[in-house]
Amino acid sequence: LSPRLGPGTRRDIEYARQHAGEQDLVIFPDEHRARMFQRDAGLREEPVLAMNCPRLLEDLPAADLKPRLDPRFAKFRTVLYVGTIGPDRGVEESIRSMKFWPRDSVLVLMGPCSDAYREHLVSVTRQVQTADRTVFLEPVSPGELWSVRRGADLAVTLMVPGENERNLWLRYSAGTSNKRFEAMAAGVAQVT
């Protein structure tokens, strides 16, 4: 173990080594780490690699987001959020932050949203004077989503942790959302 690792990380690695043989399944994000763990833990079985997002940039469809937008956004930088649009998703906070964004940027929100919450978000866009740069698009099929995602300049994953127990998992899950991996697979920069 590297002396530069913190005590918590060292403890976790040592625990994983000692107990690896007791597990039925250990998942790694890439083949290199899986092989290293197999060697270090002395596993006899070949590691199975589970890809979260098994798409390659070369086999993705062409970008198809800009044609879905108003022509005035043709040269704008496009920030795309895909997913459920609700109070725990950070969409309102993103809209409020747009006053600091470059004027040639547009926020595209694609996903299911209740009528009441959509009305609320539209009123927020008016308050912060970004109604002209906030676009709501209806959800598309999973197949079409890849071409929409490829057309974005930036993808965002947004979550606001709730205080109740039901939303407690949101505190630590934003970094592992499928949206992140899908954006990376599509070759689009992303922010969580």
PDB file of N, CA and C in Angstrom, residues 78-82 89-90 94 97 101 107 149 152-159 174-177 179-181 183-184 188-192:
ATOM      1  N   THR A  78     -24.962  25.143 -25.414  1.00  0.00           N
ATOM      2  CA  THR A  78     -26.133  24.425 -24.936  1.00  0.00           C
ATOM      3  C   THR A  78     -25.787  23.582 -23.715  1.00  0.00           C
ATOM      4  N   VAL A  79     -26.485  23.850 -22.607  1.00  0.00           N
ATOM      5  CA  VAL A  79     -26.339  23.083 -21.375  1.00  0.00           C
ATOM      6  C   VAL A  79     -27.589  22.208 -21.267  1.00  0.00           C
ATOM      7  N   LEU A  80     -27.390  20.903 -21.178  1.00  0.00           N
ATOM      8  CA  LEU A  80     -28.503  19.957 -21.230  1.00  0.00           C
ATOM      9  C   LEU A  80     -28.669  19.215 -19.915  1.00  0.00           C
ATOM     10  N   TYR A  81     -29.912  19.238 -19.418  1.00  0.00           N
ATOM     11  CA  TYR A  81     -30.284  18.384 -18.286  1.00  0.00           C
ATOM     12  C   TYR A  81     -31.336  17.417 -18.793  1.00  0.00           C
ATOM     13  N   VAL A  82     -31.104  16.126 -18.581  1.00  0.00           N
ATOM     14  CA  VAL A  82     -32.055  15.093 -18.972  1.00  0.00           C
ATOM     15  C   VAL A  82     -32.432  14.313 -17.724  1.00  0.00           C
ATOM     16  N   ARG A  89     -34.101  18.022  -7.705  1.00  0.00           N
ATOM     17  CA  ARG A  89     -33.151  17.836  -8.800  1.00  0.00           C
ATOM     18  C   ARG A  89     -32.252  19.020  -9.074  1.00  0.00           C
ATOM     19  N   GLY A  90     -32.394  20.103  -8.346  1.00  0.00           N
ATOM     20  CA  GLY A  90     -31.479  21.233  -8.524  1.00  0.00           C
ATOM     21  C   GLY A  90     -31.737  22.085  -9.743  1.00  0.00           C
ATOM     22  N   SER A  94     -30.223  25.833 -10.690  1.00  0.00           N
ATOM     23  CA  SER A  94     -29.497  26.057 -11.955  1.00  0.00           C
ATOM     24  C   SER A  94     -30.058  27.246 -12.711  1.00  0.00           C
ATOM     25  N   SER A  97     -28.873  30.344 -11.185  1.00  0.00           N
ATOM     26  CA  SER A  97     -27.449  30.606 -11.441  1.00  0.00           C
ATOM     27  C   SER A  97     -27.189  31.157 -12.835  1.00  0.00           C
ATOM     28  N   TRP A 101     -24.114  33.040 -16.078  1.00  0.00           N
ATOM     29  CA  TRP A 101     -23.671  32.322 -17.273  1.00  0.00           C
ATOM     30  C   TRP A 101     -23.408  33.310 -18.406  1.00  0.00           C
ATOM     31  N   LEU A 107     -30.157  26.891 -21.357  1.00  0.00           N
ATOM     32  CA  LEU A 107     -30.382  25.704 -20.536  1.00  0.00           C
ATOM     33  C   LEU A 107     -31.539  24.933 -21.143  1.00  0.00           C
ATOM     34  N   ARG A 149     -28.290  14.021 -26.686  1.00  0.00           N
ATOM     35  CA  ARG A 149     -27.176  14.255 -25.760  1.00  0.00           C
ATOM     36  C   ARG A 149     -25.914  14.677 -26.512  1.00  0.00           C
ATOM     37  N   ALA A 152     -25.284  18.469 -27.186  1.00  0.00           N
ATOM     38  CA  ALA A 152     -25.057  19.431 -26.101  1.00  0.00           C
ATOM     39  C   ALA A 152     -23.586  19.811 -26.023  1.00  0.00           C
ATOM     40  N   ASP A 153     -23.341  21.003 -25.521  1.00  0.00           N
ATOM     41  CA  ASP A 153     -21.969  21.428 -25.241  1.00  0.00           C
ATOM     42  C   ASP A 153     -21.563  21.019 -23.830  1.00  0.00           C
ATOM     43  N   LEU A 154     -22.547  20.927 -22.952  1.00  0.00           N
ATOM     44  CA  LEU A 154     -22.297  20.563 -21.569  1.00  0.00           C
ATOM     45  C   LEU A 154     -23.527  19.826 -21.050  1.00  0.00           C
ATOM     46  N   ALA A 155     -23.300  18.732 -20.339  1.00  0.00           N
ATOM     47  CA  ALA A 155     -24.393  17.992 -19.699  1.00  0.00           C
ATOM     48  C   ALA A 155     -24.285  18.207 -18.196  1.00  0.00           C
ATOM     49  N   VAL A 156     -25.422  18.283 -17.520  1.00  0.00           N
ATOM     50  CA  VAL A 156     -25.399  18.479 -16.079  1.00  0.00           C
ATOM     51  C   VAL A 156     -26.194  17.375 -15.380  1.00  0.00           C
ATOM     52  N   THR A 157     -25.691  16.995 -14.225  1.00  0.00           N
ATOM     53  CA  THR A 157     -26.386  16.093 -13.317  1.00  0.00           C
ATOM     54  C   THR A 157     -26.690  16.908 -12.076  1.00  0.00           C
ATOM     55  N   LEU A 158     -27.944  17.016 -11.741  1.00  0.00           N
ATOM     56  CA  LEU A 158     -28.345  17.915 -10.667  1.00  0.00           C
ATOM     57  C   LEU A 158     -29.124  17.165  -9.600  1.00  0.00           C
ATOM     58  N   MET A 159     -28.776  17.374  -8.349  1.00  0.00           N
ATOM     59  CA  MET A 159     -29.536  16.823  -7.237  1.00  0.00           C
ATOM     60  C   MET A 159     -29.373  17.716  -6.029  1.00  0.00           C
ATOM     61  N   ALA A 174     -25.104  11.689  -6.478  1.00  0.00           N
ATOM     62  CA  ALA A 174     -25.009  12.508  -7.689  1.00  0.00           C
ATOM     63  C   ALA A 174     -23.791  12.134  -8.515  1.00  0.00           C
ATOM     64  N   GLY A 175     -22.717  11.773  -7.854  1.00  0.00           N
ATOM     65  CA  GLY A 175     -21.498  11.426  -8.579  1.00  0.00           C
ATOM     66  C   GLY A 175     -21.562  10.106  -9.307  1.00  0.00           C
ATOM     67  N   THR A 176     -22.583   9.298  -9.042  1.00  0.00           N
ATOM     68  CA  THR A 176     -22.667   7.996  -9.693  1.00  0.00           C
ATOM     69  C   THR A 176     -23.892   7.876 -10.582  1.00  0.00           C
ATOM     70  N   SER A 177     -24.522   8.971 -10.896  1.00  0.00           N
ATOM     71  CA  SER A 177     -25.701   8.948 -11.746  1.00  0.00           C
ATOM     72  C   SER A 177     -25.339   8.450 -13.145  1.00  0.00           C
ATOM     73  N   LYS A 179     -26.433   9.550 -15.770  1.00  0.00           N
ATOM     74  CA  LYS A 179     -26.289  10.723 -16.641  1.00  0.00           C
ATOM     75  C   LYS A 179     -24.815  11.064 -16.865  1.00  0.00           C
ATOM     76  N   ARG A 180     -24.027  10.939 -15.826  1.00  0.00           N
ATOM     77  CA  ARG A 180     -22.590  11.248 -15.948  1.00  0.00           C
ATOM     78  C   ARG A 180     -21.922  10.322 -16.944  1.00  0.00           C
ATOM     79  N   PHE A 181     -22.173   9.033 -16.802  1.00  0.00           N
ATOM     80  CA  PHE A 181     -21.520   8.058 -17.666  1.00  0.00           C
ATOM     81  C   PHE A 181     -22.014   8.176 -19.106  1.00  0.00           C
ATOM     82  N   ALA A 183     -23.076  10.943 -20.564  1.00  0.00           N
ATOM     83  CA  ALA A 183     -22.458  12.137 -21.141  1.00  0.00           C
ATOM     84  C   ALA A 183     -21.017  11.842 -21.552  1.00  0.00           C
ATOM     85  N   MET A 184     -20.289  11.160 -20.688  1.00  0.00           N
ATOM     86  CA  MET A 184     -18.898  10.826 -21.025  1.00  0.00           C
ATOM     87  C   MET A 184     -18.839   9.930 -22.250  1.00  0.00           C
ATOM     88  N   VAL A 188     -19.375  14.302 -24.282  1.00  0.00           N
ATOM     89  CA  VAL A 188     -19.839  15.623 -23.855  1.00  0.00           C
ATOM     90  C   VAL A 188     -19.325  15.920 -22.462  1.00  0.00           C
ATOM     91  N   ALA A 189     -18.752  17.093 -22.279  1.00  0.00           N
ATOM     92  CA  ALA A 189     -18.302  17.493 -20.958  1.00  0.00           C
ATOM     93  C   ALA A 189     -19.497  17.544 -20.032  1.00  0.00           C
ATOM     94  N   GLN A 190     -19.274  17.247 -18.740  1.00  0.00           N
ATOM     95  CA  GLN A 190     -20.399  17.256 -17.822  1.00  0.00           C
ATOM     96  C   GLN A 190     -19.997  17.801 -16.471  1.00  0.00           C
ATOM     97  N   VAL A 191     -20.988  18.331 -15.782  1.00  0.00           N
ATOM     98  CA  VAL A 191     -20.799  18.877 -14.441  1.00  0.00           C
ATOM     99  C   VAL A 191     -21.858  18.261 -13.549  1.00  0.00           C
ATOM    100  N   THR A 192     -21.438  17.835 -12.352  1.00  0.00           N
ATOM    101  CA  THR A 192     -22.397  17.333 -11.372  1.00  0.00           C
ATOM    102  C   THR A 192     -22.486  18.338 -10.252  1.00  0.00           C
TER     103      THR A 192
END
